[in-house]
Coordinates of C-alpha atoms in Angstrom, one line a residue:
M231 CA 113.1 164.0 106.4
R232 CA 111.6 162.5 109.6
L233 CA 108.8 161.0 107.4
I234 CA 111.3 159.3 105.2
L235 CA 113.2 157.9 108.2
A236 CA 109.9 156.6 109.7
I237 CA 109.1 154.9 106.4
L238 CA 112.5 153.2 106.2
V239 CA 112.2 152.1 109.8
F240 CA 108.8 150.7 109.0
I241 CA 110.0 148.8 105.9
F242 CA 113.0 147.3 107.8
S243 CA 110.7 146.2 110.7
A244 CA 108.2 144.7 108.3
K245 CA 110.9 142.6 106.7
A246 CA 112.2 141.3 110.1
E247 CA 108.6 140.6 111.3
S248 CA 107.8 138.9 108.0
F249 CA 110.6 136.4 108.4
K250 CA 109.5 135.7 112.0
D251 CA 105.9 135.2 110.8
C252 CA 107.1 132.7 108.1
Y253 CA 109.3 130.9 110.7
K254 CA 106.3 130.7 113.0
L255 CA 104.1 129.2 110.2
F256 CA 106.9 126.6 109.5
K257 CA 107.1 125.6 113.2
E258 CA 103.3 125.2 113.2
E259 CA 103.7 122.8 110.2
R260 CA 101.6 125.1 108.0
F261 CA 104.0 124.4 105.2
L262 CA 102.2 125.8 102.2
K263 CA 101.4 129.1 103.9
A264 CA 105.0 129.2 105.2
K265 CA 106.4 128.7 101.6
K266 CA 104.2 131.5 100.3
C267 CA 105.4 133.7 103.2
F268 CA 109.1 132.9 102.7
L269 CA 108.8 133.6 98.9
S270 CA 107.5 137.1 99.8
V271 CA 110.4 138.0 102.1
N272 CA 113.0 140.3 100.5
D273 CA 115.9 140.4 102.9
K274 CA 119.4 139.7 101.5
D275 CA 120.8 139.1 105.0
L276 CA 118.4 136.2 105.5
K277 CA 118.3 134.8 102.0
P278 CA 120.3 131.6 102.8
Y279 CA 117.8 130.9 105.6
I280 CA 114.8 131.6 103.4
N281 CA 116.3 129.2 100.9
H282 CA 116.9 126.7 103.7
Y283 CA 113.3 126.6 104.8
L284 CA 112.0 126.6 101.2
M285 CA 114.2 123.5 100.6
L286 CA 112.8 121.7 103.6
I287 CA 109.3 122.5 102.5
N288 CA 110.0 121.4 98.9
Q289 CA 111.4 118.1 100.3
I290 CA 108.2 117.5 102.2
Y291 CA 106.3 117.7 98.9
N292 CA 109.0 115.8 96.9
E293 CA 109.8 118.9 94.9
D294 CA 113.3 119.6 93.6
F295 CA 115.3 122.5 95.0
K296 CA 118.8 123.8 94.2
I297 CA 121.0 125.2 97.1
K298 CA 122.3 128.6 96.4
D299 CA 125.9 129.3 97.4
S300 CA 126.5 131.3 100.6
A301 CA 129.1 131.7 103.3
Y302 CA 126.6 130.7 106.1
A303 CA 126.8 127.6 108.2
I304 CA 123.3 126.7 107.3
K305 CA 124.6 125.8 103.8
S306 CA 126.5 122.9 105.1
Y307 CA 123.4 121.7 107.0
D308 CA 121.5 121.8 103.8
Y309 CA 124.1 119.7 102.0
L310 CA 124.2 117.3 105.0
K311 CA 120.5 116.8 104.8
L312 CA 120.5 116.3 101.0
S313 CA 123.4 113.9 101.2
A314 CA 121.6 111.9 103.9
D315 CA 118.4 111.8 101.9
S316 CA 120.2 110.7 98.8
F317 CA 122.1 108.0 100.7
Y318 CA 118.8 106.5 102.1
R319 CA 117.4 106.5 98.6
K320 CA 120.6 104.6 97.5
E321 CA 121.7 107.4 95.2
F322 CA 125.2 107.0 96.4
Q323 CA 127.1 109.2 93.9
K324 CA 124.6 112.0 94.4
S325 CA 125.0 111.6 98.1
K326 CA 128.8 111.8 97.8
N327 CA 128.6 115.0 95.7
Y328 CA 126.5 116.7 98.3
F329 CA 128.7 115.4 101.2
Q330 CA 131.9 116.8 99.7
K331 CA 130.4 120.3 99.9
I332 CA 129.9 120.1 103.7
D333 CA 132.3 122.1 105.8
I334 CA 132.7 120.2 109.1
K335 CA 133.6 123.5 110.8
A336 CA 130.0 124.7 110.2
L337 CA 128.5 121.8 112.2
D338 CA 127.6 122.0 115.9
K339 CA 129.5 119.4 118.0
D340 CA 126.2 117.6 118.7
D341 CA 125.8 117.0 115.0
I342 CA 129.3 115.5 114.4
P343 CA 128.2 111.9 115.3
F344 CA 125.6 111.9 112.5
Y345 CA 128.1 113.5 110.1
L346 CA 130.7 110.7 110.9
Y347 CA 128.0 108.0 110.7
L348 CA 127.0 109.2 107.2
K349 CA 130.6 109.4 106.1
A350 CA 131.5 106.0 107.5
N351 CA 128.6 104.3 105.7
L352 CA 128.8 106.3 102.5
Y353 CA 132.5 105.5 102.0
N354 CA 132.4 102.1 104.0
D355 CA 135.3 103.4 106.1
F356 CA 135.9 101.1 109.1
S357 CA 138.3 103.5 110.8
I358 CA 135.5 106.1 111.1
K359 CA 133.1 103.4 112.3
K360 CA 135.7 102.5 115.0
Q361 CA 136.0 106.1 116.0
L362 CA 132.2 106.3 116.4
A363 CA 132.1 103.1 118.4
T364 CA 134.8 104.2 120.8
E365 CA 135.0 108.0 121.0
Y366 CA 131.3 108.7 120.3
I367 CA 129.7 105.6 121.9
Y368 CA 127.9 108.0 124.3
D369 CA 125.7 109.0 121.3
R370 CA 122.8 106.6 121.3
N371 CA 121.6 107.3 117.8
Y372 CA 124.9 106.9 115.9
G373 CA 127.8 106.1 118.2
Y374 CA 126.2 103.3 120.2
K375 CA 124.4 102.1 117.2
T376 CA 127.7 101.7 115.3
F377 CA 129.2 99.9 118.3
L378 CA 126.5 97.3 118.2
E379 CA 127.1 96.8 114.5
I380 CA 130.9 96.3 114.7
Y381 CA 131.8 95.3 118.3
K382 CA 132.9 91.8 117.2
N383 CA 135.6 93.4 115.1
L384 CA 137.0 95.6 117.9
S385 CA 140.2 94.9 119.7
Q386 CA 140.5 94.7 123.5
K387 CA 142.1 98.1 123.4
D388 CA 139.2 99.5 121.4
L389 CA 136.7 98.0 123.8
E390 CA 138.5 99.5 126.8
K391 CA 138.5 102.8 125.1
A392 CA 134.7 102.6 124.6
V393 CA 134.3 101.8 128.3
K394 CA 136.5 104.7 129.3
T395 CA 134.5 107.1 127.1
L396 CA 131.2 105.9 128.7
I397 CA 132.7 106.4 132.1
S398 CA 133.7 110.0 131.2
Y399 CA 130.1 110.7 130.2
R400 CA 128.8 109.1 133.4
M401 CA 127.0 106.4 131.5
Y402 CA 127.8 103.7 134.0
E403 CA 124.9 101.3 133.2
R404 CA 125.7 101.3 129.5
A405 CA 129.4 100.7 130.4
L406 CA 128.5 97.7 132.5
G407 CA 126.5 96.4 129.6
I408 CA 129.5 96.1 127.4
M409 CA 132.0 94.9 130.1
P410 CA 131.4 91.2 129.5
L411 CA 132.9 91.7 126.0
L412 CA 136.3 92.5 127.5
K413 CA 138.9 89.8 128.4
T414 CA 139.5 89.7 132.2
N415 CA 142.7 91.4 133.5
D416 CA 143.4 93.7 136.4
K417 CA 142.4 96.8 134.5
V418 CA 139.0 95.3 133.6
L419 CA 138.5 94.1 137.2
Y420 CA 139.1 97.7 138.3
Y421 CA 136.6 99.0 135.8
Y422 CA 134.0 96.6 137.2
L423 CA 134.8 97.7 140.7
Y424 CA 134.6 101.4 139.7
L425 CA 131.3 101.0 137.8
Y426 CA 129.6 99.1 140.7
V427 CA 130.7 101.8 143.1
K428 CA 129.2 104.5 140.8
T429 CA 126.0 102.5 140.5
E430 CA 126.0 102.1 144.3
D431 CA 126.3 98.4 144.4
F432 CA 129.0 98.4 146.9
E433 CA 128.9 94.6 147.8
K434 CA 129.6 93.7 144.1
A435 CA 132.3 96.4 144.0
K436 CA 134.0 94.9 147.1
S437 CA 134.0 91.4 145.6
F438 CA 136.2 92.6 142.7
L439 CA 138.8 94.0 145.0
E440 CA 139.8 90.5 146.1
K441 CA 140.3 89.5 142.4
I442 CA 142.7 92.3 141.6
N443 CA 146.4 91.3 142.0
K444 CA 147.8 93.3 145.0
K445 CA 151.0 93.9 143.1
S446 CA 149.0 95.4 140.2
K447 CA 149.0 99.2 139.8
Y448 CA 145.2 99.0 139.8
Y449 CA 145.1 97.7 143.4
P450 CA 145.9 101.0 145.2
V451 CA 143.5 102.8 142.7
A452 CA 140.7 100.4 143.7
L453 CA 141.4 101.0 147.4
Y454 CA 141.3 104.7 146.8
I455 CA 137.9 104.5 145.0
L456 CA 136.4 102.3 147.8
G457 CA 137.7 104.5 150.5
Y458 CA 136.6 107.7 148.8
Y459 CA 133.0 106.5 148.2
S460 CA 132.4 104.5 151.3
K461 CA 129.5 105.6 153.4
S462 CA 130.8 104.9 156.9
W463 CA 133.9 106.2 158.7
E464 CA 134.9 102.7 159.7
E465 CA 135.0 101.6 156.1
R466 CA 136.9 104.7 155.0
K467 CA 139.5 104.1 157.6
R468 CA 139.8 100.4 156.7
Y469 CA 140.5 101.1 153.1
F470 CA 142.8 103.9 154.0
D471 CA 144.8 101.6 156.3
K472 CA 145.1 99.0 153.4
L473 CA 146.4 101.8 151.3
V474 CA 149.0 102.7 153.9
E475 CA 150.1 99.1 153.8
T476 CA 150.8 99.4 150.1
K477 CA 153.2 102.3 150.8
N478 CA 151.9 104.0 147.7
K479 CA 152.4 107.7 148.7
K480 CA 150.5 109.0 145.7
Y481 CA 147.2 107.3 146.6
I482 CA 147.7 107.5 150.4
N483 CA 147.7 111.3 150.1
K484 CA 145.1 111.3 147.3
L485 CA 142.6 109.5 149.7
G486 CA 144.0 110.9 153.0
I487 CA 143.6 114.6 152.0
P488 CA 139.8 114.4 151.2
L489 CA 139.1 112.2 154.2
T490 CA 141.0 114.6 156.5
K491 CA 139.0 117.5 155.1
K492 CA 135.7 115.6 155.4
A493 CA 136.5 114.7 159.0
F494 CA 137.2 118.3 159.9
H495 CA 134.1 119.7 158.3
Y496 CA 131.9 117.0 159.9
K497 CA 133.7 117.4 163.3
K498 CA 134.9 113.8 163.3
L499 CA 138.1 115.0 165.1
N500 CA 139.5 111.6 166.1
Y501 CA 139.4 110.5 162.4
F502 CA 140.7 113.9 161.5
N503 CA 143.8 113.6 163.6
Y504 CA 144.4 110.0 162.5
F505 CA 144.3 110.8 158.7
L506 CA 146.2 114.0 159.2
S507 CA 149.1 112.1 160.9
K508 CA 149.5 109.8 157.9
L509 CA 149.9 112.6 155.3
D510 CA 153.0 114.0 153.8
K511 CA 153.5 117.7 154.5
S512 CA 151.6 119.7 151.9
E513 CA 149.6 122.9 151.5
D514 CA 146.4 121.0 152.5
K515 CA 148.0 119.5 155.6
V516 CA 149.3 122.8 156.7
W517 CA 146.1 124.6 156.1
Y518 CA 143.9 122.1 157.9
T519 CA 146.3 121.8 160.8
F520 CA 145.9 125.6 161.1
L521 CA 142.1 125.5 160.9
Y522 CA 142.0 122.8 163.5
K523 CA 144.0 124.9 165.9
Y524 CA 142.0 128.0 165.0
F525 CA 138.6 126.5 165.7
F526 CA 139.3 123.8 168.3
D527 CA 142.4 124.9 170.1
S528 CA 143.4 128.5 170.3
K529 CA 143.8 131.3 167.8
K530 CA 147.2 132.1 169.4
K531 CA 148.5 128.6 168.6
A532 CA 146.9 128.7 165.2
Y533 CA 148.6 132.1 164.4
S534 CA 152.0 130.8 165.6
Y535 CA 151.7 127.7 163.5
L536 CA 150.6 129.4 160.3
L537 CA 153.3 132.1 160.7
K538 CA 156.0 129.3 160.7
N539 CA 154.5 127.7 157.6
T540 CA 153.7 130.7 155.4
N541 CA 155.8 129.3 152.5
W542 CA 153.3 126.4 152.1
I543 CA 150.3 128.6 151.3
K544 CA 150.2 129.7 147.7
D545 CA 147.2 132.1 148.0
K546 CA 148.9 135.0 149.8
N547 CA 145.7 137.0 150.2
K548 CA 144.0 134.1 152.0
L549 CA 147.2 133.6 154.1
Y550 CA 147.4 137.2 155.3
Y551 CA 143.6 137.6 155.8
W552 CA 143.7 134.6 158.1
L553 CA 146.8 135.7 159.9
Y554 CA 144.8 138.9 160.6
L555 CA 141.8 136.9 161.9
A556 CA 144.1 134.8 164.1
S557 CA 146.1 137.7 165.5
G558 CA 144.0 140.8 165.1
N559 CA 147.1 142.5 163.7
K560 CA 145.8 145.1 161.1
H561 CA 149.2 145.0 159.3
Y562 CA 148.0 141.8 157.7
I563 CA 144.6 143.2 156.6
M564 CA 146.4 146.2 155.0
R565 CA 148.6 143.8 153.0
V566 CA 145.5 142.1 151.6
K567 CA 143.7 145.4 151.0
N568 CA 146.7 146.8 149.0
S569 CA 147.4 143.6 147.1
K570 CA 147.8 143.7 143.4
I571 CA 145.7 140.5 143.1
D572 CA 142.0 141.2 142.8
D573 CA 140.1 138.4 144.6
F574 CA 137.6 137.5 147.2
Y575 CA 139.9 138.2 150.1
K576 CA 140.9 141.6 148.8
I577 CA 137.2 142.5 148.5
I578 CA 136.3 141.5 152.0
A579 CA 139.4 143.3 153.3
G580 CA 137.9 146.5 151.8
G581 CA 140.3 146.7 148.9
N582 CA 139.6 148.4 145.6
V583 CA 139.1 145.9 142.7
S584 CA 140.2 147.2 139.3
V585 CA 137.9 146.6 136.4
R586 CA 138.3 146.9 132.6
R587 CA 135.4 148.2 130.7
N588 CA 134.8 146.3 127.4
I589 CA 135.1 149.2 124.9
R590 CA 135.5 147.6 121.4
I591 CA 135.1 149.3 118.1
C592 CA 133.0 146.9 116.1
K593 CA 129.6 146.6 114.4
G594 CA 126.9 144.0 114.6
I595 CA 126.5 141.2 112.1
P596 CA 123.0 141.7 110.6
Y597 CA 122.2 138.2 109.6
I598 CA 123.1 136.7 112.9
E599 CA 121.2 139.4 114.8
K600 CA 118.1 138.6 112.8
I601 CA 118.4 134.9 113.1
K602 CA 118.9 135.3 116.8
E603 CA 115.4 136.8 117.0
V604 CA 113.8 133.6 115.8
D605 CA 116.3 130.8 116.8
Y606 CA 119.1 131.3 119.3
N607 CA 120.6 127.9 118.5
L608 CA 121.0 128.7 114.8
A609 CA 122.5 132.1 115.6
Y610 CA 125.0 130.4 117.9
I611 CA 126.0 127.9 115.2
E612 CA 126.5 130.7 112.7
S613 CA 128.6 132.6 115.2
K614 CA 130.6 129.6 116.1
Y615 CA 131.3 129.0 112.4
L616 CA 132.7 132.5 112.0
L617 CA 134.8 132.0 115.1
K618 CA 136.3 128.7 113.7
K619 CA 137.1 130.6 110.5
G620 CA 138.9 133.3 112.5
K621 CA 136.3 136.0 111.6
I622 CA 135.8 137.3 115.1
K623 CA 136.1 141.1 114.7
N624 CA 132.4 141.9 114.9
L625 CA 131.3 138.8 116.8
Y626 CA 131.9 140.6 120.1
C627 CA 129.2 143.1 119.3
T628 CA 126.7 140.5 118.1
M629 CA 127.2 137.4 120.3
P630 CA 130.0 138.0 122.8
E631 CA 129.2 134.8 124.6
V632 CA 130.6 132.9 121.6
V633 CA 134.0 134.7 121.8
V634 CA 134.2 135.0 125.6
R635 CA 137.0 132.4 125.9
K636 CA 139.1 134.4 123.5
L637 CA 138.9 137.5 125.7
P638 CA 141.4 138.4 128.4
K639 CA 140.0 137.3 131.8
K640 CA 139.3 140.9 132.9
E641 CA 137.2 141.4 129.8
R642 CA 135.0 138.4 130.3
F643 CA 132.4 140.3 132.4
I644 CA 130.0 140.5 129.5
K645 CA 126.2 140.8 129.5
P646 CA 125.0 138.9 126.4
F647 CA 121.4 138.4 127.5
G648 CA 120.3 141.9 128.2
N649 CA 119.8 143.9 131.3
L650 CA 119.7 141.2 134.0
K651 CA 120.7 141.6 137.7
D652 CA 124.4 141.5 138.5
L653 CA 123.9 138.4 140.6
I654 CA 122.4 136.5 137.7
Y655 CA 125.4 137.3 135.5
A656 CA 127.8 136.6 138.4
V657 CA 126.4 133.1 138.7
M658 CA 126.0 132.5 135.0
K659 CA 129.7 133.4 134.4
Q660 CA 130.9 130.9 136.9
E661 CA 128.3 128.2 136.1
S662 CA 128.5 128.0 132.3
L663 CA 130.7 130.9 131.1
F664 CA 127.5 131.8 129.1
Y665 CA 127.3 128.5 127.1
Y666 CA 123.6 127.7 126.8
K667 CA 124.2 123.9 126.2
A668 CA 126.6 123.4 129.1
I669 CA 126.4 120.0 130.9
S670 CA 128.5 119.6 134.0
Y671 CA 130.0 116.5 135.6
S672 CA 127.0 116.3 137.9
N673 CA 124.6 116.6 135.0
A674 CA 123.7 120.2 135.7
V675 CA 122.5 121.8 132.4
G676 CA 122.1 125.1 130.7
L677 CA 123.3 128.7 131.4
M678 CA 122.3 128.6 135.0
Q679 CA 123.3 124.9 135.6
F680 CA 120.4 123.2 137.2
I681 CA 120.7 119.5 138.2
P682 CA 117.6 117.6 137.3
P683 CA 116.2 117.2 140.9
T684 CA 116.4 120.9 141.6
A685 CA 115.0 121.8 138.2
Y686 CA 112.0 119.6 138.6
W687 CA 111.5 120.9 142.1
V688 CA 111.5 124.5 140.9
A689 CA 109.0 123.5 138.1
K690 CA 106.7 121.9 140.6
K691 CA 106.9 124.8 143.0
R692 CA 106.0 127.2 140.1
D693 CA 103.3 124.8 138.8
I694 CA 105.0 124.5 135.4
K695 CA 103.3 121.7 133.5
N696 CA 105.1 119.3 131.2
F697 CA 108.5 120.5 132.1
D698 CA 111.5 118.6 130.7
I699 CA 115.1 119.1 131.8
T700 CA 116.1 119.8 128.1
D701 CA 113.9 123.0 128.3
L702 CA 116.8 124.5 130.2
F703 CA 118.9 124.6 127.1
N704 CA 116.6 127.5 126.1
P705 CA 118.5 130.6 127.5
D706 CA 115.2 132.4 128.4
I707 CA 113.9 129.4 130.5
S708 CA 117.3 128.8 132.2
I709 CA 117.6 132.4 133.2
D710 CA 114.0 132.5 134.4
F711 CA 114.6 129.4 136.6
G712 CA 117.9 130.9 137.9
R713 CA 116.3 134.2 138.7
W714 CA 113.4 132.5 140.6
Y715 CA 115.7 130.1 142.5
L716 CA 118.2 132.8 143.6
K717 CA 115.3 134.9 144.9
Y718 CA 114.0 131.9 146.8
L719 CA 117.4 131.3 148.4
L720 CA 117.9 135.0 149.2
D721 CA 114.5 135.0 150.9
K722 CA 115.3 131.8 152.8
F723 CA 118.5 133.3 154.2
N724 CA 117.1 136.8 154.9
G725 CA 118.9 138.5 152.0
N726 CA 122.4 137.1 152.9
I727 CA 124.0 136.9 149.5
Y728 CA 126.9 134.6 150.7
Y729 CA 124.5 131.9 151.9
A730 CA 122.4 132.2 148.8
I731 CA 125.4 131.8 146.5
A732 CA 126.7 128.8 148.6
S733 CA 123.3 127.2 148.6
Y734 CA 123.0 127.6 144.8
N735 CA 126.0 125.4 144.4
G736 CA 126.1 123.1 147.4
G737 CA 122.5 123.2 148.7
A738 CA 120.7 125.1 151.4
T739 CA 120.9 122.2 153.8
N740 CA 124.7 122.2 153.9
V741 CA 124.7 125.9 154.5
S742 CA 122.4 125.5 157.5
R743 CA 124.4 122.6 158.8
T744 CA 127.7 124.6 158.6
L745 CA 126.1 127.5 160.5
R746 CA 125.0 125.1 163.2
R747 CA 128.3 123.2 163.4
F748 CA 130.8 126.1 163.4
K749 CA 128.8 129.2 164.2
P750 CA 131.1 131.3 161.9
K751 CA 131.6 134.9 163.1
N752 CA 132.4 136.2 159.6
I753 CA 132.2 135.3 156.0
A754 CA 135.8 134.0 155.8
E755 CA 135.0 131.5 158.6
F756 CA 131.9 130.5 156.8
V757 CA 133.7 129.8 153.6
E758 CA 136.4 127.7 155.2
T759 CA 134.0 125.6 157.2
H760 CA 131.7 124.7 154.4
P761 CA 132.2 121.0 153.7
F762 CA 132.6 121.1 149.9
D763 CA 135.8 122.2 148.1
E764 CA 133.8 123.1 145.1
T765 CA 131.4 125.3 147.0
R766 CA 134.1 127.1 148.9
D767 CA 135.8 128.0 145.6
Y768 CA 132.4 128.8 143.9
L769 CA 131.3 131.2 146.6
K770 CA 134.6 133.2 146.4
K771 CA 134.5 133.4 142.6
V772 CA 130.8 134.2 142.2
Y773 CA 130.9 136.9 144.9
T774 CA 134.0 138.4 143.2
N775 CA 132.1 138.3 139.9
Y776 CA 129.2 140.0 141.6
V777 CA 131.3 142.9 143.0
I778 CA 133.0 143.4 139.6
Y779 CA 129.6 143.5 137.7
R780 CA 128.3 146.0 140.2
K781 CA 131.4 148.2 139.8
L782 CA 131.1 148.0 136.0
N783 CA 127.5 149.3 136.5
G784 CA 128.9 152.2 138.6
V785 CA 127.6 150.8 142.0
S786 CA 130.1 151.1 144.8
Y787 CA 130.2 148.5 147.5
V788 CA 131.9 148.6 150.9
Y789 CA 132.6 145.4 152.9
R790 CA 133.3 145.7 156.6
S791 CA 135.5 142.8 157.7
N792 CA 134.2 142.9 161.3
R793 CA 130.6 142.6 160.2
R794 CA 128.9 139.4 161.3
S795 CA 127.9 137.2 158.4
R796 CA 124.7 135.9 160.1

């Protein structure tokens, strides 16, 4: 019996390895050997992929090939390629026949611009061309290309939409390039101002402020942008004062709140008090008034003030934790410890965080598991296709990262990339929610979200030759970089996990400056004195993730609230 089982295991392994070998030959462009290899593979789970690569090889040698029906996403990619090839050979009816068999749900979002481009030209559909030129103008190959072909036929509204799309993708130079096509109005003048601010040409940006009608709704927005991005405190105050003159409460508070925060964190206390005095009462105003009293006046006054304004603070665990720090009254720390809300403050108060183990009855999906061994991207596309079709039952056991957003929040503590350290997963969950092609607003990429300067610095430190930022879309490379960088930060701060987490998001320099400026006596003080909103929130969430991952692994952790954080 054991011998039979061993033979079966060997046969199964041989099939899987055979497909991998064929795939490797194909990637090495040894196409004839790859074809012979693929023809020898007898694996029904991978048959559509075997046919896919055989089709590609046959096309290289101008040989006919018929697509066999399957429920896989790769079938739609095959039809997309055949349709495109037929279109470029001017076999338009044949191209349409192939095109009609494509299921758009099967395509990755990065491939939609090409799909639309082919459809628009195949059917000469101007509405689709307009969609490409406005909604997909960020795509150089098909969106921007279409824009250049039809921009003379676009309306002012369409052109403004194209600019707005480019701004949303942070393509400011490209947006500036098409701005002369727009007719001048206050909205267009504001776009110019905004784009010159984002490209750091402040003198040009300022010149457009004078051209905007002061009664226009874009005038206070322009003042807000100039005040927010100005480099000097004098200029920030000047634009803020001009905003105050407009009596536009929305933008007075929208600019005043971040300037108040910045002045506090950089200890510009005269500016802090000035901006604070102009704000309407809000949660932010109450909180920063409290912090000012706590750090620069007296804890007694801070406690008294916060106690009178408890209704303004939505985060009750934070409220009671800081009432404890300001008063020393253990009644408050017990309220946090026994809270029903599991968060950062409950953890540092010594509370027990509840976790939900992900126990699901399901079985793996063989063809996706096998594809994943050779090409993670294709496996992700196939999994996403099943998700779009509502076939998610067994996806959790195969590629949980694809269905994670469908899970209850307490079940999102998955480990899709094997047995990595808890801190890696804690960071990954917050950074990308396990999406390998994630790109953030600051152009951070991949699972572990590296911005280009940091990524190239890590590559240089590790003597990695020919590194390209797109390499970080490979999960293995992204995880490897993240692992190395977290270790570097932990070593830099003598193993202090809080400082390492904060540095990963906001930079080690800002952590060091915060420690020098405020000399925080505990982790809560460190969190609230870090200058970046994003980093403060990030640290709390990642550390909470870390504790939950550890607990899921059966590791207990005790935080002592009186322990110094340095």
